[in-house]
Coordinates of C-alpha atoms in Angstrom, one line a residue:
M1 CA -24.4 47.7 -22.9
N2 CA -23.3 49.5 -26.1
P3 CA -25.2 47.9 -29.1
S4 CA -22.0 47.8 -31.1
C5 CA -20.3 45.7 -28.3
G6 CA -23.2 43.2 -28.4
V7 CA -22.8 42.8 -32.2
Y8 CA -19.0 42.4 -31.8
M9 CA -19.4 39.7 -29.0
S10 CA -22.0 37.8 -31.1
A11 CA -19.7 37.8 -34.1
L12 CA -16.7 36.7 -31.9
E13 CA -18.8 33.8 -30.4
S14 CA -19.8 32.6 -33.9
S15 CA -16.2 32.7 -35.1
V16 CA -15.0 30.7 -32.1
E17 CA -17.8 28.1 -32.5
S18 CA -16.8 27.7 -36.1
L19 CA -13.2 26.8 -35.0
F20 CA -14.5 24.2 -32.5
P21 CA -17.4 22.4 -34.0
P22 CA -19.4 20.0 -31.7
A23 CA -17.7 16.7 -31.2
T24 CA -19.7 13.5 -30.9
R25 CA -18.7 10.7 -28.5
S26 CA -17.7 8.4 -31.4
E27 CA -15.6 11.1 -32.9
W28 CA -13.8 11.7 -29.6
L29 CA -13.2 8.0 -29.1
R30 CA -11.7 7.7 -32.6
R31 CA -9.4 10.6 -32.2
A32 CA -8.3 9.7 -28.7
G33 CA -7.6 6.2 -30.0
D34 CA -5.5 7.5 -32.8
A35 CA -3.5 9.8 -30.4
L36 CA -2.8 7.0 -28.0
G37 CA -2.3 4.3 -30.6
V38 CA -5.0 2.0 -29.1
E39 CA -8.4 0.7 -30.1
D40 CA -10.0 1.4 -26.7
P41 CA -8.8 4.7 -25.4
L42 CA -11.1 4.6 -22.3
A43 CA -9.5 1.4 -21.1
K44 CA -6.0 2.9 -21.6
L45 CA -7.0 6.0 -19.6
Q46 CA -8.7 4.1 -16.8
R47 CA -6.8 4.2 -13.5
S48 CA -7.5 1.8 -10.6
L49 CA -7.8 3.1 -7.1
G50 CA -7.7 -0.5 -5.8
E51 CA -10.6 -2.4 -4.2
G52 CA -12.4 -2.7 -7.5
I53 CA -12.9 1.1 -7.9
C54 CA -11.6 2.8 -11.0
V55 CA -11.3 6.4 -12.3
E56 CA -12.3 6.7 -15.9
G57 CA -10.4 8.8 -18.4
L58 CA -13.6 10.6 -19.3
Y59 CA -17.2 10.4 -18.0
F60 CA -20.0 10.7 -20.5
D61 CA -22.9 9.9 -18.1
R62 CA -23.7 10.3 -14.5
K63 CA -23.6 6.9 -12.7
G64 CA -25.2 8.0 -9.5
S65 CA -26.0 11.0 -7.3
A66 CA -26.5 11.8 -3.7
R67 CA -28.7 14.9 -4.0
D68 CA -31.5 14.0 -1.6
G69 CA -31.2 15.7 1.8
A70 CA -30.8 12.5 3.7
A71 CA -27.7 11.6 1.8
V72 CA -25.9 14.9 2.2
G73 CA -24.2 16.2 5.4
E74 CA -24.3 19.7 6.8
A75 CA -22.0 22.2 5.2
K76 CA -20.7 23.6 8.6
W77 CA -19.1 20.6 10.2
K78 CA -17.7 20.5 13.7
V79 CA -14.0 20.1 14.5
V80 CA -13.3 17.5 17.2
A81 CA -10.1 17.1 19.2
E82 CA -8.8 13.7 20.2
H83 CA -7.7 13.2 23.7
R84 CA -5.6 10.4 25.4
V85 CA -4.5 11.0 29.1
E86 CA -2.9 8.9 31.7
G87 CA -5.3 9.4 34.6
P88 CA -8.9 10.6 35.3
T89 CA -7.9 13.9 36.9
L90 CA -6.1 15.0 33.7
W91 CA -9.1 15.2 31.4
A92 CA -10.3 18.7 32.4
A93 CA -7.0 20.4 31.5
S94 CA -6.7 18.6 28.2
L95 CA -10.2 19.5 27.1
E96 CA -9.9 23.1 28.3
E97 CA -6.7 23.6 26.2
A98 CA -8.4 22.2 23.1
A99 CA -11.6 24.2 23.6
A100 CA -9.4 27.4 24.0
G101 CA -7.9 26.4 20.6
G102 CA -11.2 26.6 18.9
V103 CA -12.6 23.1 18.6
D104 CA -16.3 22.3 18.8
G105 CA -16.2 18.9 20.5
H106 CA -14.0 16.3 22.1
L107 CA -13.3 12.5 21.7
L108 CA -12.0 10.8 24.9
S109 CA -10.1 7.5 24.6
L110 CA -11.1 5.6 27.8
D111 CA -9.6 2.6 29.5
E112 CA -9.6 1.1 32.9
T113 CA -7.0 3.5 34.3
N114 CA -8.3 6.9 33.0
A115 CA -12.2 6.6 33.0
P116 CA -13.6 9.7 34.7
G117 CA -15.5 9.3 37.9
P118 CA -18.7 11.2 39.0
E119 CA -16.9 14.4 39.9
E120 CA -14.8 14.4 36.8
W121 CA -17.8 13.8 34.5
R122 CA -19.7 16.5 36.3
V123 CA -17.0 19.1 35.5
L124 CA -16.5 17.9 31.9
V125 CA -20.3 17.8 31.0
Q126 CA -20.9 21.2 32.4
A127 CA -18.0 22.8 30.6
H128 CA -18.1 21.1 27.2
P129 CA -21.5 20.6 25.4
W130 CA -20.2 17.9 22.9
I131 CA -18.2 14.9 24.1
D132 CA -17.7 11.4 22.5
A133 CA -16.0 8.5 24.3
E134 CA -14.3 5.5 22.7
S135 CA -13.0 2.4 24.4
T136 CA -11.8 -1.1 23.5
S137 CA -13.6 -2.8 26.5
P138 CA -17.0 -2.4 28.0
Q139 CA -17.8 1.0 29.6
V140 CA -21.6 0.7 30.1
E141 CA -21.6 1.6 33.8
N142 CA -19.4 4.6 33.1
A143 CA -21.7 5.7 30.3
S144 CA -24.7 5.3 32.5
L145 CA -23.0 7.5 35.1
R146 CA -22.4 10.2 32.5
L147 CA -26.0 10.0 31.3
D148 CA -27.2 10.7 34.8
L149 CA -25.2 13.9 34.9
S150 CA -26.3 15.1 31.4
G151 CA -29.2 17.4 30.7
A152 CA -31.5 17.9 27.7
D153 CA -29.2 20.3 26.0
V154 CA -26.0 18.1 26.2
G155 CA -24.8 16.6 22.9
G156 CA -22.2 14.1 21.9
C157 CA -22.2 10.3 22.2
L158 CA -21.9 7.9 25.1
G159 CA -19.8 5.7 22.8
L160 CA -21.4 2.3 23.6
D161 CA -20.3 -0.2 21.0
P162 CA -20.7 -3.9 22.0
A163 CA -19.7 -5.2 18.6
G164 CA -16.5 -3.1 18.7
W165 CA -15.7 -4.5 22.1
W166 CA -16.2 -8.0 20.8
A167 CA -14.0 -7.3 17.8
H168 CA -11.2 -6.0 20.1
G169 CA -11.4 -9.4 22.1
S170 CA -12.9 -7.9 25.2
L171 CA -16.2 -9.9 24.9
D172 CA -17.4 -13.3 23.8
R173 CA -20.9 -14.0 22.5
E174 CA -22.4 -14.3 25.9
G175 CA -20.7 -11.0 27.0
F176 CA -21.9 -9.4 23.8
D177 CA -25.5 -10.3 24.4
S178 CA -25.3 -9.0 27.9
A179 CA -23.6 -5.7 26.9
M180 CA -26.3 -5.2 24.2
E181 CA -29.0 -5.7 26.8
E182 CA -27.5 -3.1 29.2
S183 CA -26.7 -0.7 26.4
V184 CA -30.2 -0.7 25.1
K185 CA -31.5 0.1 28.6
V186 CA -29.2 3.1 28.6
A187 CA -30.5 4.2 25.2
A188 CA -34.1 3.9 26.5
R189 CA -33.3 6.2 29.4
G190 CA -31.4 8.6 27.2
C191 CA -34.3 9.2 24.9
E192 CA -36.0 11.2 27.7
A193 CA -33.1 12.4 29.8
A194 CA -30.7 13.6 27.1
P195 CA -32.3 13.4 23.6
R196 CA -29.3 15.1 21.9
L197 CA -26.8 12.7 23.5
R198 CA -26.4 9.6 21.2
T199 CA -26.0 6.2 22.8
F200 CA -24.3 3.9 20.3
A201 CA -21.1 4.6 18.4
V202 CA -20.6 2.3 15.3
D203 CA -16.8 2.0 15.2
T204 CA -15.2 -0.6 13.0
S205 CA -11.7 0.8 13.3
V206 CA -10.3 -2.5 14.6
H207 CA -11.4 -4.2 11.3
H208 CA -10.1 -1.3 9.2
A209 CA -6.8 -1.2 11.0
A210 CA -6.4 -5.0 10.4
G211 CA -6.7 -4.5 6.7
A212 CA -10.4 -4.4 5.7
D213 CA -11.0 -2.5 2.4
E214 CA -13.5 0.4 2.2
A215 CA -16.4 -1.7 0.8
L216 CA -16.0 -4.4 3.6
D217 CA -15.7 -1.6 6.2
L218 CA -18.9 0.0 5.0
A219 CA -20.7 -3.3 5.0
L220 CA -19.6 -4.0 8.6
I221 CA -20.7 -0.5 9.6
L222 CA -24.2 -1.0 8.1
A223 CA -24.6 -4.5 9.7
T224 CA -23.5 -3.2 13.1
A225 CA -25.8 -0.1 13.0
L226 CA -28.7 -2.3 11.9
H227 CA -28.1 -4.7 14.7
Y228 CA -28.2 -1.7 17.2
L229 CA -31.3 -0.3 15.5
R230 CA -33.2 -3.6 15.7
A231 CA -32.2 -4.1 19.4
M232 CA -33.6 -0.7 20.4
E233 CA -36.8 -1.3 18.4
E234 CA -37.3 -4.6 20.1
R235 CA -37.0 -2.7 23.4
G236 CA -39.9 -0.5 22.4
I237 CA -38.0 2.5 21.2
E238 CA -39.6 4.0 18.0
V239 CA -37.5 3.3 15.0
E240 CA -37.2 7.1 14.2
T241 CA -36.0 7.8 17.7
A242 CA -33.7 4.7 17.7
A243 CA -32.0 5.9 14.5
R244 CA -31.0 9.2 16.2
R245 CA -29.3 7.3 19.0
I246 CA -26.5 6.2 16.6
L247 CA -23.2 7.9 15.7
F248 CA -21.0 6.6 12.9
R249 CA -17.3 6.9 13.3
L250 CA -15.9 6.6 9.8
R251 CA -12.2 6.0 9.1
V252 CA -10.8 8.0 6.2
D253 CA -7.3 8.4 4.9
S254 CA -5.1 10.2 2.4
R255 CA -6.6 8.4 -0.6
F256 CA -9.0 11.2 -0.7
F257 CA -11.0 10.3 -3.8
L258 CA -11.8 6.9 -2.3
S259 CA -12.4 8.4 1.1
I260 CA -14.8 11.1 -0.3
A261 CA -16.7 8.3 -2.1
K262 CA -16.8 6.3 1.2
G263 CA -18.4 9.1 3.1
R264 CA -21.0 9.7 0.5
A265 CA -21.7 6.0 0.0
L266 CA -22.3 5.6 3.8
R267 CA -25.0 8.3 3.7
Q268 CA -26.7 6.7 0.7
L269 CA -26.6 3.2 2.1
W270 CA -27.8 4.1 5.6
S271 CA -30.6 6.2 4.2
Q272 CA -31.7 3.2 2.2
V273 CA -31.6 0.9 5.3
Q274 CA -33.6 3.4 7.3
R275 CA -36.3 3.7 4.6
E276 CA -36.6 -0.1 4.5
C277 CA -37.1 0.0 8.3
G278 CA -39.9 2.6 8.1
V279 CA -38.0 5.8 8.9
E280 CA -39.7 8.6 7.1
A281 CA -37.0 11.2 7.6
P282 CA -33.7 9.4 7.4
G283 CA -30.6 11.0 9.0
C284 CA -27.0 10.1 9.5
A285 CA -24.5 11.6 12.0
V286 CA -21.0 10.9 10.6
F287 CA -17.8 11.5 12.5
A288 CA -14.9 11.3 10.0
R289 CA -11.6 10.2 11.7
Q290 CA -8.1 9.7 10.3
A291 CA -7.4 6.0 9.9
E292 CA -4.6 5.0 12.3
R293 CA -3.2 2.5 9.7
S294 CA -2.3 5.5 7.5
L295 CA 0.1 6.9 10.2
S296 CA 3.8 6.1 10.0
I297 CA 6.5 6.0 12.5
L298 CA 9.2 6.7 9.9
D299 CA 9.5 10.3 8.8
P300 CA 6.4 11.2 10.9
W301 CA 6.2 14.7 9.6
V302 CA 4.6 13.2 6.5
N303 CA 1.6 12.4 8.8
V304 CA 0.7 16.1 8.8
L305 CA 0.1 15.8 5.0
R306 CA -1.8 12.6 5.5
G307 CA -4.0 14.1 8.2
T308 CA -4.7 17.1 6.0
A309 CA -5.8 14.9 3.1
A310 CA -7.9 12.8 5.4
A311 CA -9.7 15.8 6.9
F312 CA -10.3 17.2 3.4
A313 CA -11.8 13.9 2.3
G314 CA -14.0 13.6 5.4
A315 CA -15.3 17.1 4.9
L316 CA -16.0 16.7 1.2
G317 CA -17.5 13.3 1.9
G318 CA -20.3 14.9 4.0
A319 CA -19.1 14.3 7.5
D320 CA -20.8 16.2 10.4
L321 CA -17.7 16.0 12.6
V322 CA -14.0 15.8 11.6
S323 CA -10.9 15.1 13.6
V324 CA -7.2 14.8 12.7
S325 CA -4.8 12.5 14.6
R326 CA -1.6 14.0 16.0
Y327 CA 1.3 13.2 13.7
D328 CA 3.3 11.5 16.4
L329 CA 0.5 9.1 17.5
R330 CA 2.6 6.0 16.8
L331 CA 5.7 7.4 18.4
E332 CA 6.7 6.8 22.0
E333 CA 8.2 10.3 22.3
K334 CA 5.4 12.8 21.9
S335 CA 5.8 16.4 20.7
P336 CA 4.2 19.1 22.8
H337 CA 2.7 20.9 19.8
A338 CA 1.4 17.8 17.9
A339 CA -2.1 18.1 19.3
R340 CA -2.3 21.8 18.5
L341 CA -1.2 21.1 14.9
A342 CA -3.8 18.4 14.5
R343 CA -6.7 20.6 15.6
N344 CA -5.5 23.6 13.7
T345 CA -5.3 21.5 10.5
A346 CA -9.1 20.9 10.6
L347 CA -9.9 24.4 11.7
I348 CA -7.9 26.0 8.8
L349 CA -9.5 23.7 6.3
R350 CA -13.0 24.7 7.5
D351 CA -12.6 28.4 8.4
E352 CA -9.8 29.7 6.3
S353 CA -10.1 27.4 3.3
H354 CA -13.9 27.7 3.5
L355 CA -14.6 24.0 3.0
G356 CA -17.4 24.4 5.5
R357 CA -19.4 26.8 3.3
V358 CA -20.5 24.3 0.6
K359 CA -23.0 21.6 1.1
D360 CA -22.1 18.4 -0.8
P361 CA -19.2 19.9 -2.7
A362 CA -18.6 16.6 -4.5
G363 CA -22.1 16.5 -5.9
G364 CA -22.2 16.9 -9.7
S365 CA -18.8 15.5 -10.3
Y366 CA -19.4 12.5 -12.5
A367 CA -16.2 10.9 -11.4
L368 CA -16.9 11.1 -7.7
E369 CA -20.6 10.2 -8.1
G370 CA -19.4 7.2 -10.2
M371 CA -17.0 6.1 -7.5
T372 CA -19.6 6.6 -4.9
A373 CA -22.1 4.4 -6.8
D374 CA -19.5 1.7 -7.4
L375 CA -18.4 1.6 -3.8
A376 CA -22.0 1.6 -2.5
R377 CA -22.9 -1.3 -4.8
R378 CA -19.9 -3.4 -3.6
A379 CA -20.6 -2.6 0.0
W380 CA -24.4 -3.5 -0.4
E381 CA -23.5 -6.9 -1.8
I382 CA -21.2 -7.7 1.2
F383 CA -23.8 -6.3 3.6
R384 CA -26.5 -8.6 2.2
E385 CA -24.0 -11.5 2.6
I386 CA -23.5 -10.6 6.2
E387 CA -27.2 -10.4 6.8
S388 CA -27.6 -13.9 5.4
L389 CA -25.0 -15.1 8.0
D390 CA -27.0 -13.8 11.1
S391 CA -25.9 -10.2 10.9
I392 CA -22.8 -8.8 12.7
A393 CA -23.0 -11.2 15.6
G394 CA -23.0 -14.2 13.3
V395 CA -20.0 -13.1 11.3
L396 CA -18.0 -12.1 14.4
E397 CA -18.7 -15.5 16.1
S398 CA -17.9 -17.6 13.0
G399 CA -14.6 -15.9 12.2
W400 CA -16.0 -14.8 8.8
V401 CA -14.8 -11.3 9.3
A402 CA -11.2 -12.3 10.1
E403 CA -11.1 -14.6 7.0
R404 CA -12.4 -11.9 4.7
I405 CA -9.9 -9.3 6.0
V406 CA -7.0 -11.6 5.5
A407 CA -8.1 -12.1 1.9
V408 CA -8.4 -8.4 1.0
R409 CA -5.3 -7.5 3.1
E410 CA -3.0 -9.6 1.0
S411 CA -4.0 -7.7 -2.1
R412 CA -3.2 -4.4 -0.4
R413 CA 0.0 -5.8 0.9
R414 CA 1.2 -6.8 -2.6
A415 CA 0.6 -3.3 -3.8
L416 CA 2.6 -1.9 -0.9
R417 CA 5.5 -4.4 -1.3
T418 CA 5.8 -3.6 -5.1
R419 CA 5.4 0.1 -4.4
K420 CA 2.4 0.3 -6.7
E421 CA 1.0 2.0 -3.6
A422 CA 3.8 4.3 -2.4
R423 CA 4.2 5.3 1.3
T424 CA 6.2 8.6 1.3
G425 CA 9.0 8.5 3.8
V426 CA 8.6 4.8 4.2
S427 CA 8.8 3.0 0.8
E428 CA 9.6 6.1 -1.3
F429 CA 11.8 9.0 -0.5
A430 CA 12.8 7.4 2.8
L431 CA 15.5 9.0 5.1
V432 CA 18.4 6.6 5.5
D433 CA 19.4 8.1 8.8
D434 CA 15.8 8.5 10.2
P435 CA 16.0 9.0 14.0
A436 CA 12.4 7.7 14.2
E437 CA 13.5 4.2 13.3
M438 CA 14.7 3.7 16.8
Q439 CA 11.1 3.8 17.9
I440 CA 9.9 1.0 15.7
P441 CA 8.4 -1.7 18.0
Q442 CA 9.7 -5.2 17.9
E443 CA 6.3 -6.7 17.6
S444 CA 3.1 -5.1 16.4
S445 CA -0.2 -5.9 14.7
W446 CA -0.4 -5.6 10.9
H447 CA 0.0 -2.1 9.6
L448 CA 0.5 -0.5 6.2
D449 CA 4.2 -0.1 7.0
S450 CA 4.7 -3.5 8.7
D451 CA 6.9 -5.0 6.0
F452 CA 9.1 -1.9 5.7
E453 CA 9.4 -1.5 9.4
A454 CA 10.7 -5.1 9.6
L455 CA 13.4 -4.2 7.1
R456 CA 14.4 -1.3 9.3
R457 CA 14.6 -3.6 12.4
R458 CA 17.0 -5.8 10.4
S459 CA 19.1 -2.8 9.4
L460 CA 19.2 -1.7 13.0
D461 CA 20.3 -5.2 14.1
F462 CA 23.2 -5.0 11.6
R463 CA 24.1 -1.5 12.9
R464 CA 24.2 -2.6 16.5
R465 CA 26.3 -5.7 15.8
R466 CA 28.7 -4.1 13.2
G467 CA 28.8 -0.6 14.6
Q468 CA 27.8 0.9 11.3
R469 CA 24.9 1.1 8.9
P470 CA 24.7 -1.5 6.1
R471 CA 26.1 0.1 2.9
V472 CA 26.1 -0.9 -0.8
K473 CA 28.4 0.2 -3.6
I474 CA 26.7 1.6 -6.7
V475 CA 28.8 1.5 -9.9
T476 CA 27.7 3.5 -13.0
L477 CA 28.8 3.4 -16.6
G478 CA 28.5 6.3 -19.1
P479 CA 27.6 9.9 -18.8
S480 CA 25.3 10.9 -15.8
S481 CA 22.5 12.0 -18.3
E482 CA 22.1 8.3 -19.2
F483 CA 21.9 6.8 -15.7
N484 CA 21.0 9.5 -13.3
A485 CA 17.3 8.7 -13.0
R486 CA 18.0 5.0 -12.5
L487 CA 20.7 5.9 -9.9
I488 CA 18.4 8.1 -7.8
W489 CA 15.7 5.3 -8.1
T490 CA 18.2 2.8 -6.7
E491 CA 19.4 5.0 -3.8
N492 CA 15.7 5.6 -3.0
L493 CA 15.0 1.9 -3.0
L494 CA 18.0 1.1 -0.7
A495 CA 17.0 3.9 1.7
A496 CA 13.7 2.2 2.3
A497 CA 15.6 -0.5 4.2
G498 CA 18.0 1.9 5.9
I499 CA 20.8 0.9 3.6
G500 CA 23.3 3.6 2.7
A501 CA 24.6 3.9 -0.9
D502 CA 28.3 4.7 -1.8
R503 CA 28.7 5.9 -5.4
S504 CA 31.9 4.8 -7.2
P505 CA 33.8 7.2 -9.3
E506 CA 32.1 7.9 -12.6
A507 CA 33.3 5.6 -15.4
L508 CA 32.6 6.8 -18.9
E509 CA 33.9 3.5 -20.3
V510 CA 34.4 -0.1 -19.2
S511 CA 38.1 0.2 -18.9
R512 CA 37.8 2.7 -16.1
I513 CA 35.6 0.5 -13.9
E514 CA 37.2 -0.4 -10.6
A515 CA 37.2 -4.0 -9.4
L516 CA 35.0 -4.6 -6.3
P517 CA 35.5 -8.3 -5.5
E518 CA 33.8 -8.0 -2.0
G519 CA 30.3 -7.0 -0.9
P520 CA 27.2 -6.4 -2.9
V521 CA 27.3 -4.1 -5.9
V522 CA 24.5 -2.5 -7.8
F523 CA 25.3 -1.7 -11.4
C524 CA 23.5 1.3 -13.1
T525 CA 23.5 2.4 -16.7
S526 CA 21.1 3.0 -19.6
D527 CA 19.3 0.1 -21.3
A528 CA 21.2 0.7 -24.5
R529 CA 24.6 0.7 -22.9
L530 CA 23.6 -2.3 -20.8
E531 CA 22.9 -4.2 -23.9
R532 CA 26.2 -3.1 -25.6
E533 CA 28.7 -3.1 -22.7
G534 CA 26.9 -4.7 -19.7
L535 CA 28.6 -8.1 -19.7
A536 CA 32.0 -6.6 -20.0
A537 CA 31.3 -4.2 -17.2
V538 CA 30.1 -6.9 -14.9
A539 CA 33.2 -9.0 -15.7
A540 CA 35.4 -6.0 -14.9
L541 CA 33.8 -5.7 -11.4
G542 CA 35.1 -9.1 -10.5
S543 CA 32.3 -9.7 -8.1
Q544 CA 29.9 -12.6 -7.7
D545 CA 27.4 -10.4 -5.9
V546 CA 26.2 -8.0 -8.6
H547 CA 22.6 -6.6 -8.8
V548 CA 21.7 -4.8 -12.1
A549 CA 19.3 -1.9 -12.2
G550 CA 17.1 -2.8 -15.1
R551 CA 15.0 -5.6 -16.5
P552 CA 16.5 -9.0 -17.1
P553 CA 17.8 -9.7 -20.7
A554 CA 16.9 -12.6 -22.9
D555 CA 20.4 -14.2 -22.2
E556 CA 19.9 -14.1 -18.4
V557 CA 21.8 -17.3 -17.8
L558 CA 24.9 -15.9 -19.3
W559 CA 24.7 -12.8 -17.0
R560 CA 24.3 -15.0 -14.0
E561 CA 27.4 -16.9 -14.9
R562 CA 29.3 -13.6 -14.8
G563 CA 28.1 -12.9 -11.2
V564 CA 24.7 -11.2 -11.5
R565 CA 22.4 -12.3 -8.7
S566 CA 19.3 -10.2 -9.6
W567 CA 17.7 -7.4 -11.6
I568 CA 15.8 -4.6 -9.9
H569 CA 13.2 -2.6 -11.6
V570 CA 9.7 -1.2 -11.2
G571 CA 7.1 -3.8 -10.3
I572 CA 9.4 -6.2 -8.3
D573 CA 8.6 -7.2 -4.7
V574 CA 11.1 -4.7 -3.2
V575 CA 10.6 -6.0 0.3
D576 CA 11.6 -9.5 -0.8
W577 CA 14.7 -8.2 -2.7
L578 CA 15.8 -5.9 0.2
E579 CA 15.3 -8.8 2.7
G580 CA 17.6 -11.0 0.6
L581 CA 20.2 -8.2 0.4
L582 CA 20.2 -7.7 4.1
M583 CA 20.5 -11.4 4.7
E584 CA 23.5 -11.6 2.4
M585 CA 25.1 -8.7 4.3
G586 CA 24.4 -10.4 7.7
G587 CA 21.6 -8.1 8.7
G588 CA 19.3 -10.1 10.9
E589 CA 18.2 -13.7 10.9

């Protein structure tokens, strides 16, 4: 380099440094506090992700790290296609199509009607080197059959999960003990016959779908895996070998910071458990799957975005295998290209976005390491509580798991009902005339969208009986620049229940407001104009069924005397308000 250039650069660096002198932590806190007008700027900047996990405004110190090899997944993760077919003879074609599309492995959803027989398994095992199988009821005999047909170079997982079958209601305690005994026998045979084919799949999806938060889900995963590990060791399988017989199916969703932390926390926690059990070289095979509870029936195309975010989180969280659910999984009418779109999402993230080229990409981020440490700490506390209650068998038998899930689910449900946690296409930016609403089931288990789907059912009931969709008049006062944001917010709110909105002609002054004596009316204007002219405007409407967009004033009683029934604003239980509105209009019982 030219010496004169070096002198110039040195002088430039010195001048820049003089403009930006080093800042101490105390100085930063003082200036940030002044700018925000608060004494504690870090508390002001803190944002909750729910479940006791927060994102700080600024991280000064590293709270935790997952840098050791046992706690970090492989960079080049495998893409797995999910399969559901109607009969055993249809598996070959389904897997062949996915393999031609570029996937590395397959997950088969088995039941009593589609479980492959000897000939089907022979074809599948020979053609596809990595297959996992899930089921909600015992499939030990079928897994044993598959093991007999597998060689030393066959990978995947047999998918034996007695704790999962019990949680699904397919077993009682006696059945669980029997299934464990038979499963361990299969594991013992598999150690020699097919060492790369894992036996047990730890799958807590039934708990996660029912409302378990991420810390509880991790604790249940650890307790289940430890129970399987102990059972194999008692059978005489060396603990190092036994640990390699387990596959973890981890549910992740579009809350990608939390899901990234969840994947990293699982590796840390399971490594810790293995070391305590005497495993010298801990490992952890993680299969990240999109959480079914994150999928919506309403506006199902948004599920494509949710699947992309979940796969992204699974990859950055250190998963060895990643799958994306088809966007129409919850719909009765399936799209022919949904499966292709699902597998291509994961392939593009890995091979074209190059997420598979970096090992532990989240490492070094103080925020993600902090979230990982916080989540791992909470999960470990719950795990120790489970162990004190006779491990996973004890908490399943006693009903402890169900009670714990109900408690944490209510907190999540409140966040959804108040739209603190938004569901795009469901609670926010919903389509009033969404054709998918016709496919909402009459009865279903709890889901993230359960309350809003119930609103849609009431709206559909109104439509069937009246021949038209429920509609509400919206009356505005003043220029559009004053009320437009509030108007759009109101229309968006009504759409979440399938209620249409009819805007009245703009009224720049109270004297131009048209009387609407019948039916519910929502009144929108600015706070300032509401205070000055609101009572007069409500009186001009001549209705006893007025709902005001805004927060209730100090003289609320006077407003109610003029016909105001409620005030709608950010933070209210929107489901409760919309239910009441539909009831007033005659939408459902």
